[in-house]
Amino acid sequence: DEVEAAIKKCHPKFIYVIPNFQNPSGVTMSLKRRLQLIEVANKYSLPIVDDNPYGELRFEGEPVPSLRALGGDTVISLMTFSKIVTPGLRIAWLVAPEGMMPIFERVKQCCDLHTSTYGQVVLLEYLKMGKMDQHIDKIRRTYAARRDIMVQALAEYFPAGTKVIKPKGGLFLWLTLPNGMSAKDLLMKAIAGKVAYVYGSPFFPNGGGEDTMRLNFSTAPEQEIVEGIKRLGRIVKENM
């Protein structure tokens, strides 16, 4: 209902979603909601842009059918190697109706002419080695362990009333501070303690989210995660 109301009010050209382990919340769209979204998109003749950089990073549970698989040419799918091979390899791909491809090609050429040829060759040679599935399995296990360590540390070091969304995959954990505390106001104090996060309010285009923050569990070793959460928890408690 909210999506349809927003369409009637704003008259968008397309619907943009991150259905798998959404950035910043880590939430995954259910099958029921995907089907409802496709129904609304078809009703108003709107394409859905399915941004799916984290879909391969599922730690638990069964994968949900992709929007493209469910909605066909209603859906434009965006995917990337930067989250599953290496962040510095800025190579992505899309799946879209054939008639749209010339438009995307012109836009791409206007933006940067073309993606690095060297990067594409490096990626091609890596894919030929046949180690991609093994690599993805490894980073899934690594990220799942780091997520669990962060969740455990938050339970130990953060004050009562802190709310945490534990994602089933992806890179991020979403946290709501107790008592309406401002995550933005705490940031500089956290940085002084040599720990950082992304405060949540910029993710809310219509305002709100001042008491939220996004934490990334993918980059730091487990012992650094524990120490970082311990420091951050102390700063939160000192400023309650």
CSV table of C-alpha atoms in Angstrom, one decimal:
chain,number,residue,atom,x,y,z
A,1,ASP,CA,0.0,0.0,0.0
A,2,GLU,CA,2.8,2.4,0.8
A,3,VAL,CA,4.6,1.7,-2.5
A,4,GLU,CA,1.4,2.3,-4.4
A,5,ALA,CA,0.7,5.5,-2.5
A,6,ALA,CA,4.2,6.8,-3.2
A,7,ILE,CA,3.8,6.0,-6.9
A,8,LYS,CA,0.6,8.0,-7.1
A,9,LYS,CA,2.2,10.9,-5.2
A,10,CYS,CA,5.6,11.1,-6.8
A,11,HIS,CA,5.1,9.6,-10.3
A,12,PRO,CA,8.5,7.8,-10.5
A,13,LYS,CA,10.1,6.5,-13.7
A,14,PHE,CA,11.1,3.2,-12.0
A,15,ILE,CA,11.2,1.4,-8.7
A,16,TYR,CA,14.6,0.9,-7.1
A,17,VAL,CA,15.2,-1.9,-4.5
A,18,ILE,CA,17.9,-3.8,-2.8
A,19,PRO,CA,16.0,-7.0,-2.1
A,20,ASN,CA,18.8,-9.1,-0.6
A,21,PHE,CA,20.5,-8.1,2.6
A,22,GLN,CA,19.6,-4.5,2.0
A,23,ASN,CA,22.1,-1.7,2.6
A,24,PRO,CA,21.9,-0.4,5.3
A,25,SER,CA,19.4,-2.6,7.2
A,26,GLY,CA,20.5,-6.1,6.1
A,27,VAL,CA,16.9,-7.1,5.6
A,28,THR,CA,15.8,-9.4,2.8
A,29,MET,CA,12.6,-9.0,1.0
A,30,SER,CA,10.3,-12.0,1.3
A,31,LEU,CA,8.8,-13.9,-1.6
A,32,LYS,CA,5.4,-12.6,-0.8
A,33,ARG,CA,6.6,-9.0,-0.9
A,34,ARG,CA,8.5,-9.6,-4.1
A,35,LEU,CA,5.4,-10.8,-5.8
A,36,GLN,CA,3.4,-7.9,-4.5
A,37,LEU,CA,6.0,-5.5,-5.8
A,38,ILE,CA,6.0,-7.0,-9.2
A,39,GLU,CA,2.2,-6.8,-9.3
A,40,VAL,CA,2.3,-3.1,-8.4
A,41,ALA,CA,5.0,-2.4,-11.0
A,42,ASN,CA,3.0,-4.1,-13.7
A,43,LYS,CA,-0.1,-2.2,-12.7
A,44,TYR,CA,1.7,1.2,-13.3
A,45,SER,CA,4.0,0.0,-16.1
A,46,LEU,CA,7.1,0.7,-14.1
A,47,PRO,CA,10.3,-1.2,-14.4
A,48,ILE,CA,11.9,-2.5,-11.2
A,49,VAL,CA,15.7,-1.9,-10.8
A,50,ASP,CA,16.9,-4.8,-8.7
A,51,ASP,CA,20.3,-3.9,-7.2
A,52,ASN,CA,21.8,-7.2,-6.0
A,53,PRO,CA,25.4,-6.8,-4.9
A,54,TYR,CA,25.1,-9.0,-1.8
A,55,GLY,CA,22.9,-11.8,-3.0
A,56,GLU,CA,25.7,-14.4,-3.2
A,57,LEU,CA,26.7,-13.6,0.4
A,58,ARG,CA,24.0,-15.7,2.2
A,59,PHE,CA,25.1,-17.3,5.4
A,60,GLU,CA,21.9,-19.1,6.4
A,61,GLY,CA,18.4,-19.9,5.2
A,62,GLU,CA,17.2,-20.7,1.7
A,63,PRO,CA,17.7,-18.2,-1.2
A,64,VAL,CA,14.5,-16.3,-2.3
A,65,PRO,CA,13.8,-16.4,-6.1
A,66,SER,CA,15.2,-13.3,-7.7
A,67,LEU,CA,12.9,-10.5,-8.9
A,68,ARG,CA,14.1,-11.1,-12.4
A,69,ALA,CA,13.2,-14.8,-12.2
A,70,LEU,CA,9.7,-13.8,-10.9
A,71,GLY,CA,9.0,-10.7,-13.0
A,72,GLY,CA,10.9,-11.3,-16.2
A,73,ASP,CA,11.3,-8.2,-18.3
A,74,THR,CA,9.6,-6.0,-15.7
A,75,VAL,CA,12.9,-6.2,-13.8
A,76,ILE,CA,16.4,-4.8,-14.6
A,77,SER,CA,19.0,-6.7,-12.5
A,78,LEU,CA,22.3,-5.2,-11.4
A,79,MET,CA,25.1,-7.3,-10.0
A,80,THR,CA,28.8,-6.8,-9.3
A,81,PHE,CA,32.1,-8.6,-8.7
A,82,SER,CA,33.3,-6.0,-6.3
A,83,LYS,CA,31.6,-7.6,-3.3
A,84,ILE,CA,32.5,-11.2,-4.1
A,85,VAL,CA,36.0,-11.0,-5.7
A,86,THR,CA,37.7,-7.9,-4.5
A,87,PRO,CA,36.5,-4.3,-3.8
A,88,GLY,CA,39.1,-2.7,-6.1
A,89,LEU,CA,37.7,-4.6,-9.1
A,90,ARG,CA,35.0,-2.3,-10.2
A,91,ILE,CA,33.3,-4.6,-12.7
A,92,ALA,CA,29.6,-5.2,-12.7
A,93,TRP,CA,26.9,-6.4,-15.1
A,94,LEU,CA,23.2,-6.0,-15.7
A,95,VAL,CA,20.4,-8.1,-17.2
A,96,ALA,CA,17.7,-6.1,-18.9
A,97,PRO,CA,15.2,-6.3,-21.8
A,98,GLU,CA,17.0,-6.4,-25.1
A,99,GLY,CA,15.4,-3.2,-26.3
A,100,MET,CA,16.9,-1.2,-23.4
A,101,MET,CA,20.5,-2.3,-23.9
A,102,PRO,CA,21.4,0.5,-26.5
A,103,ILE,CA,20.2,3.1,-24.0
A,104,PHE,CA,22.4,1.6,-21.3
A,105,GLU,CA,25.4,1.4,-23.7
A,106,ARG,CA,25.1,5.1,-24.5
A,107,VAL,CA,24.8,6.1,-20.8
A,108,LYS,CA,27.9,3.9,-20.0
A,109,GLN,CA,29.9,5.6,-22.8
A,110,CYS,CA,28.9,9.0,-21.5
A,111,CYS,CA,30.0,8.2,-18.0
A,112,ASP,CA,33.4,6.6,-18.4
A,113,LEU,CA,33.6,5.3,-22.0
A,114,HIS,CA,34.1,1.7,-20.9
A,115,THR,CA,35.2,-0.4,-17.9
A,116,SER,CA,38.9,-1.0,-17.4
A,117,THR,CA,40.0,-3.5,-20.1
A,118,TYR,CA,42.9,-4.6,-17.8
A,119,GLY,CA,40.5,-5.3,-15.0
A,120,GLN,CA,38.2,-7.3,-17.3
A,121,VAL,CA,41.1,-9.4,-18.5
A,122,VAL,CA,42.3,-10.1,-14.9
A,123,LEU,CA,38.8,-11.1,-13.9
A,124,LEU,CA,38.4,-13.4,-17.0
A,125,GLU,CA,41.6,-15.2,-16.2
A,126,TYR,CA,40.5,-15.7,-12.6
A,127,LEU,CA,37.1,-17.1,-13.6
A,128,LYS,CA,38.9,-19.5,-16.0
A,129,MET,CA,40.7,-20.9,-13.0
A,130,GLY,CA,37.4,-22.3,-11.7
A,131,LYS,CA,37.8,-21.2,-8.1
A,132,MET,CA,34.9,-18.8,-7.8
A,133,ASP,CA,32.6,-21.1,-6.0
A,134,GLN,CA,35.3,-22.1,-3.5
A,135,HIS,CA,36.1,-18.5,-2.9
A,136,ILE,CA,32.5,-17.5,-2.3
A,137,ASP,CA,32.1,-20.4,0.2
A,138,LYS,CA,35.2,-19.1,2.0
A,139,ILE,CA,34.0,-15.5,2.4
A,140,ARG,CA,30.6,-16.7,3.4
A,141,ARG,CA,32.1,-18.6,6.3
A,142,THR,CA,34.4,-15.7,7.2
A,143,TYR,CA,31.7,-13.1,7.2
A,144,ALA,CA,29.2,-15.3,9.0
A,145,ALA,CA,31.7,-15.8,11.8
A,146,ARG,CA,32.5,-12.0,12.0
A,147,ARG,CA,28.7,-11.2,12.1
A,148,ASP,CA,28.2,-13.6,15.0
A,149,ILE,CA,31.2,-12.2,16.9
A,150,MET,CA,29.8,-8.6,16.4
A,151,VAL,CA,26.3,-9.6,17.5
A,152,GLN,CA,27.7,-11.3,20.6
A,153,ALA,CA,29.9,-8.3,21.4
A,154,LEU,CA,27.0,-5.9,21.1
A,155,ALA,CA,25.0,-8.0,23.5
A,156,GLU,CA,27.9,-7.9,26.0
A,157,TYR,CA,29.0,-4.3,25.7
A,158,PHE,CA,26.1,-2.2,24.6
A,159,PRO,CA,23.4,-0.9,27.0
A,160,ALA,CA,20.0,-2.4,27.5
A,161,GLY,CA,17.5,-1.3,25.0
A,162,THR,CA,19.8,-1.4,22.0
A,163,LYS,CA,18.1,-3.1,19.1
A,164,VAL,CA,20.1,-5.1,16.5
A,165,ILE,CA,18.9,-6.6,13.2
A,166,LYS,CA,20.9,-9.7,12.7
A,167,PRO,CA,21.2,-10.2,8.9
A,168,LYS,CA,21.2,-13.6,7.2
A,169,GLY,CA,23.9,-12.4,4.8
A,170,GLY,CA,25.6,-9.4,3.3
A,171,LEU,CA,28.1,-7.0,4.9
A,172,PHE,CA,26.2,-4.8,7.3
A,173,LEU,CA,24.5,-4.9,10.7
A,174,TRP,CA,21.8,-2.3,11.6
A,175,LEU,CA,21.5,-1.0,15.1
A,176,THR,CA,19.1,1.3,16.9
A,177,LEU,CA,20.4,3.1,20.0
A,178,PRO,CA,18.3,3.3,23.2
A,179,ASN,CA,16.4,6.3,24.5
A,180,GLY,CA,16.5,8.1,21.1
A,181,MET,CA,20.2,8.8,21.3
A,182,SER,CA,21.7,10.6,18.3
A,183,ALA,CA,24.2,8.4,16.4
A,184,LYS,CA,25.4,11.5,14.5
A,185,ASP,CA,26.3,13.3,17.8
A,186,LEU,CA,28.3,10.4,19.0
A,187,LEU,CA,30.4,9.9,15.8
A,188,MET,CA,33.2,12.4,16.5
A,189,LYS,CA,33.6,10.9,20.0
A,190,ALA,CA,33.8,7.5,18.5
A,191,ILE,CA,36.4,8.6,16.0
A,192,ALA,CA,38.4,10.0,18.9
A,193,GLY,CA,38.3,6.5,20.4
A,194,LYS,CA,39.5,5.2,17.0
A,195,VAL,CA,36.3,3.5,16.0
A,196,ALA,CA,33.8,4.6,13.4
A,197,TYR,CA,30.5,3.7,11.9
A,198,VAL,CA,27.9,5.2,9.5
A,199,TYR,CA,25.2,7.1,11.3
A,200,GLY,CA,21.7,6.2,10.0
A,201,SER,CA,19.9,9.5,9.3
A,202,PRO,CA,21.3,10.0,5.7
A,203,PHE,CA,19.5,6.8,4.7
A,204,PHE,CA,16.1,8.4,5.5
A,205,PRO,CA,15.2,10.8,2.7
A,206,ASN,CA,12.1,12.0,4.5
A,207,GLY,CA,13.9,12.4,7.9
A,208,GLY,CA,14.2,10.2,10.9
A,209,GLY,CA,16.7,7.5,11.8
A,210,GLU,CA,18.7,9.8,14.1
A,211,ASP,CA,19.1,6.9,16.6
A,212,THR,CA,20.4,4.4,14.1
A,213,MET,CA,23.8,3.3,12.8
A,214,ARG,CA,25.2,0.9,10.3
A,215,LEU,CA,28.1,-1.3,11.3
A,216,ASN,CA,30.3,-3.2,8.8
A,217,PHE,CA,31.4,-6.7,10.1
A,218,SER,CA,33.2,-7.8,6.9
A,219,THR,CA,36.5,-6.0,7.0
A,220,ALA,CA,38.0,-6.3,10.5
A,221,PRO,CA,39.4,-9.5,12.1
A,222,GLU,CA,37.4,-11.0,14.9
A,223,GLN,CA,39.5,-9.6,17.7
A,224,GLU,CA,39.3,-6.1,16.3
A,225,ILE,CA,35.6,-6.4,16.0
A,226,VAL,CA,35.3,-7.2,19.7
A,227,GLU,CA,37.6,-4.4,20.7
A,228,GLY,CA,35.8,-1.9,18.5
A,229,ILE,CA,32.4,-2.8,19.8
A,230,LYS,CA,33.8,-2.6,23.4
A,231,ARG,CA,35.0,0.9,22.8
A,232,LEU,CA,31.9,2.0,21.0
A,233,GLY,CA,29.7,0.5,23.8
A,234,ARG,CA,31.6,2.4,26.4
A,235,ILE,CA,31.2,5.7,24.5
A,236,VAL,CA,27.4,5.1,24.1
A,237,LYS,CA,27.1,4.4,27.9
A,238,GLU,CA,29.1,7.4,28.8
A,239,ASN,CA,26.8,9.7,26.8
A,240,MET,CA,23.4,8.3,27.8
